[in-house]
């Protein structure tokens, strides 16, 4: 009898545990299902807002919204909440962060009785990255501003960071080596950090994020990196690292790809002419590889895993280096393109499937050449190349955002700054569509600023700013 | 003397049967509870995954706008939101064309990674590829 009682008691306990467990299991499963459905609806709401943004950023409106699919089959805001057929309520709160950003928080709630209620919230931020920047037509060079430096410092090159321009110079004539200009007023660029002196010639320079890289003639510190997170506070104290390029003061050119910096040097019998550096930490520049050649690397541009070099080498004025692996630099098959005669390659620029090179003046050559590199990294005409005579040295080149316009700084006595239409050039027509004659000296360097659609050029003594035909 | 032994055997058999059935019941209900717990965990993962996706989109849109406004934007930036954190890896490439953007987000224990290849940045951003990946191939964590 005792056994039976014990058995019944244990059985009852088992049944109780099993029953409770089954009920708990059922409740948890239902609860999970409820939540999963809410997550799905919340994600749908967030993506619906993204869809609305994709249609037109201006359709995003601050407030609390519901959503629905409109008559035209696309998402639209509808009321202040959406109630699904199975009883979930979803609302989206949209808040403006700034002119180009909205944050959205979608919340789905449900209440189906005891222990079957809850809410899910998912947030996201939408930006107006699909906007299009209007670009002018560069068939004229409208001179909008000048800063004249006296005595002439022999400016060399220019880089832009926001409202600030960094300009390198020689030092023989009293130049500071590196100048900083506030260009927030495009009609009146003004020099800041006037007390700063580089202490050596400044050559090419470029901006990457909050870092300014400068090539100098300073022995032991040819490559210098400055923190320009606050350009208005630029000073010698912003120097964060230097690197000693072998052979004193011979580095001349520079290009960057992500966190890899490439530096070109003048010819040296024993030292390399191309260097690759890891600059992921600009305060700790480290050498990845180098490559020896027999010419001066006066200009570098990067395109599709290849570095295109404006070279003084007489049999490969346009030299092509395979930089897919920056730790293993090597010449591309074919090495480069041998242009007519021997004037040096001085500047080079690339865009899409094209590379343009500018050279020193020559008696029997045309100083500008455009190559098609769609089928081969080393140009293998036809098509092209296309030539254009300048009649003088080319010092620097840059291109517009689309590559339609190529800007050229030259020594031409009446056309120091020139604009070339690459489409016309490829079509075999007269490509020079605009030029500017300045009495501030020869064109030495230039950079196109796509943010403001402006061209910044430096001559021997001046910083010039140009705008296009609006 | 025989009857008490018989009763004892019957009770013993009943008790064993109860224990056997109980064990099966416990196993079944344990399995049910485990399945419910797995279901809850899956829901939690799905929720974190959704939050992670939106975090990644937040970071991606932030980086795209930064790049559009300043093509020298280098990335390497962490953004913290209420749902977790997302990280913009160092932007690949240079200039206006062929830039690579890699985003990693973490919400709860869920990590999501996206690679975006931009054909061009200006005058408007043109995306060549936008895909979720298990491991980044176009960017590094440097």
Coordinates of C-alpha atoms in Angstrom, one line a residue:
Chain A
X1 CA 0.0 0.0 0.0
X2 CA 2.8 2.3 0.9
X3 CA 4.4 1.6 -2.5
X4 CA 1.3 2.5 -4.3
X5 CA 0.9 5.7 -2.4
X6 CA 4.5 6.5 -3.1
X7 CA 4.1 5.7 -6.8
X8 CA 0.9 7.8 -7.1
X9 CA 2.7 10.7 -5.3
X10 CA 5.7 10.5 -7.6
X11 CA 3.4 10.1 -10.6
X12 CA 1.5 13.2 -9.5
X13 CA 4.8 15.1 -9.1
X14 CA 5.9 14.0 -12.6
X15 CA 2.6 15.0 -14.1
X16 CA 2.8 18.4 -12.4
X17 CA 6.3 19.0 -13.5
X18 CA 5.5 17.8 -17.0
X19 CA 2.4 19.9 -17.2
X20 CA 4.0 23.0 -15.9
X21 CA 6.9 22.5 -18.2
X22 CA 4.7 22.0 -21.2
X23 CA 2.7 25.1 -20.4
X24 CA 5.9 27.1 -19.8
X25 CA 7.4 25.7 -23.1
X26 CA 4.2 26.7 -24.9
X27 CA 4.2 30.1 -23.4
X28 CA 7.9 30.7 -24.3
X29 CA 7.4 29.4 -27.8
X30 CA 4.4 31.7 -28.4
X31 CA 6.3 34.6 -26.8
X32 CA 9.2 34.0 -29.1
X33 CA 6.9 33.9 -32.1
X34 CA 5.3 37.1 -31.0
X35 CA 8.6 38.8 -30.7
X36 CA 10.0 37.4 -33.9
X37 CA 6.9 38.8 -35.8
X38 CA 7.5 42.2 -34.1
X39 CA 11.1 42.2 -35.1
X40 CA 10.1 41.5 -38.7
X41 CA 7.6 44.3 -38.7
X42 CA 10.0 46.7 -37.1
X43 CA 12.7 45.9 -39.6
X44 CA 10.2 46.3 -42.4
X45 CA 9.3 49.8 -41.1
X46 CA 13.0 50.9 -40.9
X47 CA 13.6 49.7 -44.4
X48 CA 10.4 51.3 -45.6
X49 CA 11.8 54.6 -44.4
X50 CA 15.0 53.9 -46.3
X51 CA 13.0 53.2 -49.4
X52 CA 11.2 56.6 -49.0
X53 CA 14.6 58.2 -48.5
X54 CA 15.9 56.5 -51.7
X55 CA 13.0 58.1 -53.6
X56 CA 13.7 61.6 -52.3
X57 CA 15.6 62.6 -49.2
X58 CA 13.2 65.6 -48.8
X59 CA 10.4 63.1 -48.3
X60 CA 11.7 62.4 -44.8
X61 CA 9.7 64.4 -42.4
X62 CA 10.3 64.8 -38.7
X63 CA 7.5 63.3 -36.5
X64 CA 5.8 60.1 -35.7
X65 CA 4.6 58.1 -38.7
X66 CA 3.0 54.9 -39.8
X67 CA 3.7 53.4 -43.2
X68 CA 1.9 51.7 -46.0
X69 CA 2.4 50.7 -49.6
X70 CA 0.9 53.4 -51.7
X71 CA -1.2 53.1 -54.9
X72 CA 1.9 53.3 -57.0
X73 CA 3.5 50.3 -55.2
X74 CA 6.1 52.2 -53.1
X75 CA 6.3 52.9 -49.4
X76 CA 4.9 56.1 -48.0
X77 CA 4.1 57.6 -44.6
X78 CA 0.5 57.1 -43.4
X79 CA -0.8 58.4 -40.2
X80 CA 1.1 58.1 -36.9
X81 CA 1.1 54.3 -36.6
X82 CA 0.5 51.1 -38.6
X83 CA -1.6 48.3 -37.2
X84 CA -1.0 44.9 -38.8
X85 CA -3.8 42.5 -39.5
X86 CA -2.6 40.3 -36.7
X87 CA -2.7 43.1 -34.1
X88 CA 0.9 44.6 -34.0
X89 CA 1.2 48.4 -33.8
X90 CA 4.3 49.9 -35.4
X91 CA 5.3 53.6 -35.3
X92 CA 8.3 55.4 -36.5
X93 CA 9.8 58.5 -34.9
X94 CA 11.9 60.5 -37.3
X95 CA 14.3 63.2 -36.0
X96 CA 16.5 65.5 -37.9
X97 CA 20.2 65.2 -36.9
X98 CA 21.4 67.9 -39.3
X99 CA 20.6 69.1 -42.9
X100 CA 21.8 65.8 -44.3
X101 CA 20.9 63.3 -41.7
X102 CA 17.8 61.9 -40.1
X103 CA 17.6 59.3 -37.4
X104 CA 14.6 57.0 -37.1
X105 CA 13.5 54.7 -34.4
X106 CA 10.8 52.2 -35.2
X107 CA 8.9 50.5 -32.4
X108 CA 6.4 47.7 -32.6
X109 CA 4.2 46.9 -29.7
X110 CA 1.8 44.0 -29.1
X111 CA -0.6 43.1 -26.3
X112 CA -2.4 39.8 -26.7
X113 CA -3.3 39.2 -23.0
X114 CA -1.5 38.0 -19.9
X115 CA 2.2 37.4 -20.5
X116 CA 1.8 38.1 -24.3
X117 CA 2.7 41.7 -24.6
X118 CA 5.9 43.5 -25.4
X119 CA 7.8 45.9 -27.7
X120 CA 10.7 45.9 -30.1
X121 CA 12.6 49.0 -31.1
X122 CA 15.2 49.3 -33.8
X123 CA 17.0 52.5 -34.8
X124 CA 18.9 53.6 -37.8
X125 CA 20.2 56.8 -39.3
X126 CA 19.8 57.9 -42.9
X127 CA 22.0 60.3 -44.7
X128 CA 21.6 62.2 -47.9
X129 CA 24.5 60.4 -49.7
X130 CA 22.6 60.0 -52.9
X131 CA 22.6 63.7 -53.7
X132 CA 24.4 64.9 -56.7
X133 CA 26.9 67.8 -56.7
X134 CA 26.4 70.3 -59.4
X135 CA 29.5 70.8 -61.5
X136 CA 30.1 73.8 -63.7
X137 CA 31.4 73.8 -67.3
X138 CA 35.1 74.6 -67.4
X139 CA 35.1 76.2 -70.8
X140 CA 36.1 79.4 -69.1
X141 CA 38.5 80.0 -66.2
X142 CA 36.8 82.6 -64.1
X143 CA 39.4 84.1 -61.8
X144 CA 37.8 84.7 -58.4
X145 CA 40.6 85.3 -56.0
X146 CA 44.3 85.8 -55.5
X147 CA 46.8 85.8 -52.7
X148 CA 50.1 87.4 -53.8
X149 CA 53.1 86.7 -51.7
X150 CA 56.0 89.2 -51.8
X151 CA 58.8 88.4 -52.1
X152 CA 57.9 85.5 -54.5
X153 CA 58.4 82.3 -52.6
X154 CA 58.4 80.1 -55.7
X155 CA 55.4 78.0 -54.8
X156 CA 55.6 74.4 -55.8
X157 CA 52.4 72.5 -55.1
X158 CA 49.1 72.7 -53.3
X159 CA 46.6 70.6 -51.4
X160 CA 43.2 71.3 -49.9
X161 CA 41.6 70.4 -46.6
X162 CA 38.2 71.9 -46.1
X163 CA 38.6 75.7 -46.0
X164 CA 42.3 75.5 -45.9
X165 CA 45.0 75.3 -48.6
X166 CA 48.5 74.0 -48.0
X167 CA 51.1 75.2 -50.4
X168 CA 54.8 74.2 -50.6
X169 CA 57.6 76.4 -51.9
X170 CA 61.3 76.8 -52.5
X171 CA 63.3 78.5 -49.8
X172 CA 66.1 80.2 -51.8
X173 CA 64.1 83.4 -52.3
X174 CA 63.0 83.6 -48.7
X175 CA 60.1 81.2 -49.0
X176 CA 58.8 79.4 -45.9
X177 CA 58.7 76.0 -47.5
X178 CA 55.1 75.4 -46.5
X179 CA 52.3 78.0 -46.3
X180 CA 48.8 77.6 -45.0
X181 CA 45.9 79.7 -46.4
X182 CA 42.4 80.2 -45.2
X183 CA 40.3 79.9 -48.4
X184 CA 36.8 80.1 -46.8
X185 CA 36.5 83.3 -48.7
X186 CA 37.2 82.3 -52.2
X187 CA 37.7 85.9 -53.3
X188 CA 40.2 86.6 -50.6
X189 CA 42.5 83.8 -49.5
X190 CA 44.5 84.8 -46.5
X191 CA 47.6 83.4 -45.1
X192 CA 47.5 81.9 -41.6
X193 CA 50.2 80.3 -39.4
X194 CA 52.5 83.0 -40.7
X195 CA 55.2 82.1 -38.1
X196 CA 55.6 78.6 -39.4
X197 CA 58.7 77.8 -41.3
X198 CA 59.3 74.3 -42.8
X199 CA 63.1 74.8 -42.8
X200 CA 63.5 73.2 -46.2
X201 CA 62.0 73.1 -49.7
X202 CA 58.6 71.7 -49.8
X203 CA 57.7 69.7 -52.9
X204 CA 54.6 67.6 -53.5
X205 CA 52.0 67.3 -50.7
X206 CA 48.7 65.6 -50.2
X207 CA 45.9 65.3 -47.6
X208 CA 44.6 62.0 -46.4
X209 CA 41.9 62.3 -43.7
X210 CA 43.4 64.5 -40.9
X211 CA 46.9 64.0 -42.1
X212 CA 49.0 66.2 -44.4
X213 CA 52.0 64.4 -46.0
X214 CA 54.7 66.7 -47.3
X215 CA 57.8 65.8 -49.4
X216 CA 60.7 68.1 -48.3
X217 CA 64.3 68.5 -49.1
X218 CA 65.2 68.2 -45.4
X219 CA 68.0 65.6 -45.0
X220 CA 66.8 62.8 -42.8
X221 CA 63.2 64.0 -42.9
X222 CA 62.2 64.0 -46.5
X223 CA 58.7 62.7 -45.8
X224 CA 56.8 64.5 -43.1
X225 CA 53.4 64.0 -41.7
X226 CA 51.4 66.7 -39.9
X227 CA 48.1 66.4 -38.0
X228 CA 45.7 68.8 -39.6
X229 CA 42.6 67.8 -37.7
X230 CA 42.4 71.5 -36.8
X231 CA 44.0 73.2 -39.8
X232 CA 43.5 76.6 -38.3
X233 CA 45.9 75.6 -35.5
X234 CA 48.7 74.5 -37.8
X235 CA 52.1 74.8 -36.3
X236 CA 55.4 73.0 -36.1
X237 CA 54.0 71.2 -33.1
X238 CA 51.6 69.3 -35.4
X239 CA 54.4 67.3 -36.9
X240 CA 53.6 63.7 -36.0
X241 CA 56.2 61.7 -37.9
X242 CA 59.1 61.9 -40.4
X243 CA 60.8 59.4 -42.6
X244 CA 64.3 59.5 -43.9
X245 CA 64.1 58.7 -47.7
X246 CA 67.6 57.4 -48.7
X247 CA 69.7 59.9 -50.6
X248 CA 69.3 63.3 -49.1
X249 CA 66.5 65.5 -50.4
X250 CA 65.7 63.6 -53.6
X251 CA 62.1 62.7 -52.9
X252 CA 59.7 64.5 -55.3
X253 CA 56.3 62.9 -55.9
X254 CA 53.6 61.2 -53.9
X255 CA 50.3 59.4 -54.2
X256 CA 48.2 57.5 -51.7
X257 CA 45.9 54.5 -51.9
X258 CA 44.0 53.8 -48.7
X259 CA 46.6 53.5 -46.0
X260 CA 49.5 52.9 -48.5
X261 CA 51.6 55.9 -49.4
X262 CA 53.8 55.8 -52.5
X263 CA 56.8 58.2 -52.8
X264 CA 58.8 58.8 -55.9
X265 CA 62.4 60.0 -55.9
X266 CA 64.8 61.6 -58.3
X267 CA 67.2 59.3 -60.0
X268 CA 70.0 57.8 -57.9
X269 CA 72.5 55.3 -59.0
X270 CA 72.4 53.2 -55.8
X271 CA 69.0 54.0 -54.2
X272 CA 65.5 53.1 -55.2
X273 CA 63.2 55.6 -56.9
X274 CA 59.8 54.3 -55.6
X275 CA 58.9 53.6 -52.0
X276 CA 55.7 52.2 -50.5
X277 CA 54.8 53.0 -46.9
X278 CA 52.2 51.8 -44.5
X279 CA 50.6 55.0 -43.1
X280 CA 47.6 53.4 -41.3
X281 CA 49.1 55.1 -38.3
X282 CA 50.5 58.4 -39.6
X283 CA 52.6 58.8 -36.4
X284 CA 54.4 55.6 -37.2
X285 CA 55.2 55.5 -40.9
X286 CA 56.7 52.2 -41.9
X287 CA 58.4 51.2 -45.1
X288 CA 56.8 48.3 -47.0
X289 CA 58.9 48.0 -50.1
X290 CA 61.0 49.9 -52.6
X291 CA 61.9 49.6 -56.3
X292 CA 65.0 50.7 -58.2
X293 CA 64.8 52.3 -61.6
X294 CA 67.0 54.4 -63.8
X295 CA 64.9 57.6 -64.0
X296 CA 63.5 60.3 -61.8
X297 CA 60.0 59.7 -60.6
X298 CA 58.5 63.2 -61.0
X299 CA 54.9 62.4 -60.8
X300 CA 52.7 59.5 -59.6
X301 CA 49.0 58.6 -60.1
X302 CA 47.2 55.4 -59.2
X303 CA 44.7 53.5 -61.2
X304 CA 43.4 50.0 -60.8
X305 CA 46.3 48.6 -58.8
X306 CA 48.9 50.2 -60.9
X307 CA 51.1 53.3 -60.3
X308 CA 51.6 55.4 -63.4
X309 CA 54.9 57.3 -63.2
X310 CA 55.9 60.5 -65.0
X311 CA 59.5 59.4 -65.4
X312 CA 62.7 61.0 -66.8
X313 CA 63.7 57.6 -68.2
X314 CA 64.3 58.1 -71.9
X315 CA 62.8 54.8 -73.0
X316 CA 59.7 54.8 -70.6
X317 CA 58.6 58.4 -69.9
X318 CA 55.3 56.7 -68.7
X319 CA 56.4 53.9 -66.4
X320 CA 53.8 51.5 -65.0
X321 CA 54.4 49.7 -61.7
X322 CA 52.3 46.9 -60.3
X323 CA 51.3 47.9 -56.8
X324 CA 48.6 45.4 -56.1
X325 CA 50.8 44.2 -53.4
X326 CA 52.5 47.3 -52.0
X327 CA 54.9 45.0 -50.1
X328 CA 56.1 43.6 -53.4
X329 CA 56.5 46.4 -56.0
X330 CA 57.3 45.3 -59.4
X331 CA 57.2 46.6 -63.0
X332 CA 54.1 45.9 -64.9
X333 CA 54.6 43.6 -67.9
X334 CA 56.0 45.9 -70.6
X335 CA 57.3 48.3 -68.0
X336 CA 56.0 51.5 -69.7
X337 CA 55.5 53.6 -72.8
X338 CA 58.4 55.2 -74.7
X339 CA 57.3 58.5 -76.0
X340 CA 58.9 60.4 -78.8
X341 CA 62.3 61.9 -78.1
X342 CA 63.7 62.3 -74.6
X343 CA 62.0 65.1 -72.7
X344 CA 61.2 64.0 -69.1
X345 CA 57.8 63.1 -67.9
X346 CA 56.9 65.8 -65.3
X347 CA 53.3 65.2 -64.3
X348 CA 50.7 62.5 -64.7
X349 CA 47.0 62.1 -64.0
X350 CA 44.5 59.3 -64.4
X351 CA 40.8 58.9 -64.6
X352 CA 38.6 55.8 -65.4
X353 CA 40.4 54.1 -68.3
X354 CA 42.7 57.0 -69.2
X355 CA 46.1 58.3 -68.2
X356 CA 47.5 61.7 -69.3
X357 CA 51.1 62.7 -69.0
X358 CA 52.8 66.1 -69.2
X359 CA 56.4 66.5 -70.2
X360 CA 59.2 69.0 -70.4
X361 CA 59.3 71.1 -73.5
X362 CA 60.8 69.5 -76.6
X363 CA 61.6 70.6 -80.1
X364 CA 59.9 67.8 -81.9
X365 CA 57.3 66.6 -79.4
X366 CA 53.9 67.5 -78.1
X367 CA 54.2 67.8 -74.4
X368 CA 50.8 66.3 -73.4
X369 CA 49.8 62.7 -74.2
X370 CA 46.6 60.9 -73.4
X371 CA 46.5 57.1 -73.3
X372 CA 43.8 54.5 -73.2
X373 CA 44.4 51.8 -70.6
X374 CA 41.1 50.0 -70.8
X375 CA 42.6 46.8 -72.2
X376 CA 46.1 46.9 -70.9
X377 CA 47.7 48.6 -67.8
X378 CA 50.7 49.5 -70.0
X379 CA 49.3 51.5 -72.9
X380 CA 49.1 49.5 -76.0
X381 CA 47.7 51.8 -78.8
X382 CA 45.5 51.9 -80.6
X383 CA 43.3 53.5 -79.5
X384 CA 45.4 56.6 -78.9
X385 CA 47.7 58.0 -77.8
X386 CA 46.4 61.5 -78.4
X387 CA 48.8 64.3 -78.3
X388 CA 48.6 68.0 -77.5
X389 CA 51.4 70.6 -77.8
X390 CA 52.0 73.1 -75.1
X391 CA 55.2 74.6 -76.3
X392 CA 56.7 74.7 -72.8
X393 CA 57.3 72.7 -69.7
X394 CA 54.3 71.1 -68.0
X395 CA 54.6 71.3 -64.2
X396 CA 51.5 69.8 -62.8
X397 CA 48.2 68.2 -63.8
X398 CA 44.9 67.4 -62.2
X399 CA 41.4 66.3 -63.3
X400 CA 37.8 67.2 -62.6
X401 CA 35.7 64.7 -60.7
X402 CA 34.3 63.1 -63.8
X403 CA 37.6 63.2 -65.7
X404 CA 36.1 65.3 -68.4
X405 CA 38.4 68.2 -67.7
X406 CA 42.2 68.1 -67.3
X407 CA 43.8 71.1 -65.6
X408 CA 47.4 71.8 -66.6
X409 CA 50.0 74.1 -64.9
X410 CA 52.6 75.2 -67.5
X411 CA 55.4 77.7 -68.1
X412 CA 53.5 79.1 -71.1
X413 CA 54.0 82.9 -71.0
X414 CA 50.3 83.6 -71.8
X415 CA 48.5 80.5 -70.7
X416 CA 50.0 79.4 -67.4
X417 CA 46.8 77.6 -66.4
X418 CA 45.1 75.5 -69.1
X419 CA 41.9 73.4 -69.3
X420 CA 41.8 70.4 -71.6
X421 CA 38.5 68.7 -72.5
X422 CA 39.4 65.0 -72.5
X423 CA 36.4 64.1 -74.6
X424 CA 37.4 66.5 -77.4
X425 CA 41.0 65.2 -77.0
X426 CA 40.0 61.6 -77.5
X427 CA 37.8 62.7 -80.5
X428 CA 40.8 64.2 -82.2
X429 CA 39.5 67.7 -81.9
X430 CA 41.1 70.9 -80.4
X431 CA 41.0 70.0 -76.7
X432 CA 42.2 73.3 -75.2
X433 CA 39.0 75.0 -74.1
X434 CA 40.2 77.6 -71.6
X435 CA 43.4 79.2 -70.4
X436 CA 44.5 81.9 -68.0
X437 CA 47.3 84.4 -68.4
X438 CA 48.8 85.6 -65.2
X439 CA 51.6 88.0 -64.5
X440 CA 52.4 86.3 -61.2
X441 CA 54.8 83.8 -62.8
X442 CA 54.8 80.4 -64.3
X443 CA 52.2 77.8 -63.3
X444 CA 53.8 75.5 -60.8
X445 CA 51.1 73.4 -59.2
X446 CA 47.3 73.1 -59.1
X447 CA 44.5 71.0 -57.5
X448 CA 40.9 70.7 -58.4
X449 CA 38.5 70.9 -55.4
X450 CA 35.4 68.9 -56.2
X451 CA 33.6 70.0 -53.0
X452 CA 33.4 73.6 -54.2
X453 CA 34.0 73.0 -57.9
X454 CA 37.0 75.3 -57.9
X455 CA 40.5 75.2 -59.2
X456 CA 43.3 76.3 -57.0
X457 CA 46.6 77.0 -58.8
X458 CA 50.0 78.3 -57.6
X459 CA 52.5 80.2 -59.6
X460 CA 55.9 81.6 -58.6
X461 CA 54.3 84.2 -56.3
X462 CA 50.6 83.7 -56.1
X463 CA 47.7 81.4 -55.1
X464 CA 45.0 81.8 -57.7
X465 CA 41.4 80.5 -57.4
X466 CA 39.2 79.8 -60.4
X467 CA 35.6 78.9 -60.9
X468 CA 33.9 77.4 -63.9
X469 CA 31.0 78.6 -66.0
X470 CA 28.1 78.1 -63.6
Chain B
X1 CA 3.4 -16.0 3.3
X2 CA 2.9 -15.9 -0.5
X3 CA 0.3 -13.0 -0.7
X4 CA 2.4 -10.3 1.0
X5 CA 5.3 -11.1 -1.4
X6 CA 2.9 -10.8 -4.4
X7 CA 1.6 -7.4 -3.2
X8 CA 5.1 -6.3 -2.6
X9 CA 6.0 -7.2 -6.2
X10 CA 2.9 -5.4 -7.6
X11 CA 3.8 -2.2 -5.7
X12 CA 7.4 -2.5 -6.8
X13 CA 6.3 -2.9 -10.5
X14 CA 4.0 0.0 -10.2
X15 CA 6.7 2.2 -8.7
X16 CA 9.1 1.2 -11.5
X17 CA 6.5 1.9 -14.1
X18 CA 5.9 5.3 -12.6
X19 CA 9.6 6.0 -12.5
X20 CA 10.0 4.8 -16.1
X21 CA 7.1 6.9 -17.4
X22 CA 8.2 9.8 -15.3
X23 CA 11.7 9.6 -16.8
X24 CA 10.2 9.6 -20.3
X25 CA 7.9 12.5 -19.3
X26 CA 10.8 14.5 -17.9
X27 CA 12.9 13.8 -21.0
X28 CA 10.1 14.9 -23.3
X29 CA 9.2 18.0 -21.3
X30 CA 12.9 18.8 -20.9
X31 CA 13.3 18.6 -24.7
X32 CA 10.3 20.8 -25.1
X33 CA 11.7 23.3 -22.6
X34 CA 15.1 23.2 -24.4
X35 CA 13.4 23.8 -27.8
X36 CA 11.5 26.7 -26.3
X37 CA 14.8 28.1 -24.9
X38 CA 16.4 27.7 -28.4
X39 CA 13.4 29.4 -29.9
X40 CA 13.9 32.3 -27.6
X41 CA 17.6 32.4 -28.3
X42 CA 16.9 32.4 -32.0
X43 CA 14.5 35.3 -31.6
X44 CA 17.1 37.2 -29.6
X45 CA 19.7 36.5 -32.3
X46 CA 17.3 37.6 -35.0
X47 CA 16.6 40.8 -33.1
X48 CA 20.2 41.5 -32.5
X49 CA 20.9 40.7 -36.1
X50 CA 18.3 43.2 -37.3
X51 CA 19.7 45.8 -35.0
X52 CA 23.2 44.9 -36.2
X53 CA 22.1 45.3 -39.8
X54 CA 20.7 48.8 -39.1
X55 CA 23.8 49.7 -37.2
X56 CA 25.9 48.7 -40.2
X57 CA 23.6 50.7 -42.5
X58 CA 24.0 53.7 -40.1
X59 CA 27.7 53.5 -40.3
X60 CA 27.7 52.9 -44.0
X61 CA 25.5 55.9 -44.7
X62 CA 27.6 58.0 -42.4
X63 CA 30.8 57.0 -44.2
X64 CA 29.2 57.6 -47.6
X65 CA 28.1 61.1 -46.7
X66 CA 31.5 61.8 -45.2
X67 CA 33.2 60.6 -48.4
X68 CA 30.8 62.6 -50.6
X69 CA 31.6 65.7 -48.6
X70 CA 35.3 65.1 -48.4
X71 CA 36.8 62.4 -50.6
X72 CA 39.9 62.5 -48.4
X73 CA 37.8 61.0 -45.5
X74 CA 39.9 58.1 -44.2
X75 CA 37.4 56.2 -42.2
X76 CA 38.8 54.2 -39.2
X77 CA 36.0 55.5 -37.1
X78 CA 33.7 53.9 -34.4
X79 CA 30.2 55.0 -33.9
X80 CA 28.2 54.0 -30.8
X81 CA 24.4 53.9 -30.8
X82 CA 21.9 52.6 -28.3
X83 CA 21.7 49.3 -30.1
X84 CA 25.5 48.7 -30.2
X85 CA 28.5 49.9 -32.0
X86 CA 29.7 50.0 -35.6
X87 CA 33.1 50.5 -37.1
X88 CA 34.1 52.1 -40.4
X89 CA 37.4 50.4 -41.4
X90 CA 40.1 52.5 -43.1
X91 CA 38.6 53.5 -46.5
X92 CA 40.3 51.8 -49.4
X93 CA 41.5 53.6 -52.6
X94 CA 42.0 57.2 -53.2
X95 CA 40.5 60.1 -55.1
X96 CA 37.1 60.1 -56.8
X97 CA 37.0 56.5 -58.2
X98 CA 37.2 52.9 -57.1
X99 CA 36.9 53.4 -53.3
X100 CA 36.2 50.5 -50.9
X101 CA 34.2 50.9 -47.8
X102 CA 34.0 48.2 -45.1
X103 CA 31.7 48.3 -42.2
X104 CA 31.4 46.0 -39.1
X105 CA 28.7 46.2 -36.6
X106 CA 28.2 44.5 -33.3
X107 CA 24.9 44.2 -31.5
X108 CA 24.7 41.8 -28.6
X109 CA 26.8 38.9 -29.7
X110 CA 25.9 39.4 -33.3
X111 CA 28.5 40.7 -35.7
X112 CA 27.7 41.8 -39.3
X113 CA 30.1 42.9 -42.0
X114 CA 29.4 44.7 -45.2
X115 CA 31.7 45.6 -48.1
X116 CA 30.8 48.3 -50.5
X117 CA 32.7 49.0 -53.7
X118 CA 32.2 52.5 -55.1
X119 CA 32.7 53.1 -58.7
X120 CA 32.9 56.8 -58.2
X121 CA 32.3 59.3 -55.4
X122 CA 31.6 62.5 -57.4
X123 CA 29.6 64.2 -58.7
X124 CA 27.4 61.6 -57.1
X125 CA 28.2 58.3 -55.4
X126 CA 27.8 55.3 -57.8
X127 CA 27.8 52.0 -56.0
X128 CA 29.3 49.0 -57.9
X129 CA 28.7 46.4 -55.3
X130 CA 27.2 46.3 -51.8
X131 CA 27.3 42.9 -50.1
X132 CA 27.4 41.2 -46.7
X133 CA 30.5 39.2 -46.2
X134 CA 31.8 36.8 -43.6
X135 CA 35.4 38.0 -43.9
X136 CA 36.6 41.2 -45.4
X137 CA 38.6 40.8 -48.6
X138 CA 38.8 44.4 -49.7
X139 CA 39.8 46.1 -46.5
X140 CA 42.0 45.4 -43.5
X141 CA 41.6 46.3 -39.8
X142 CA 44.8 48.3 -39.7

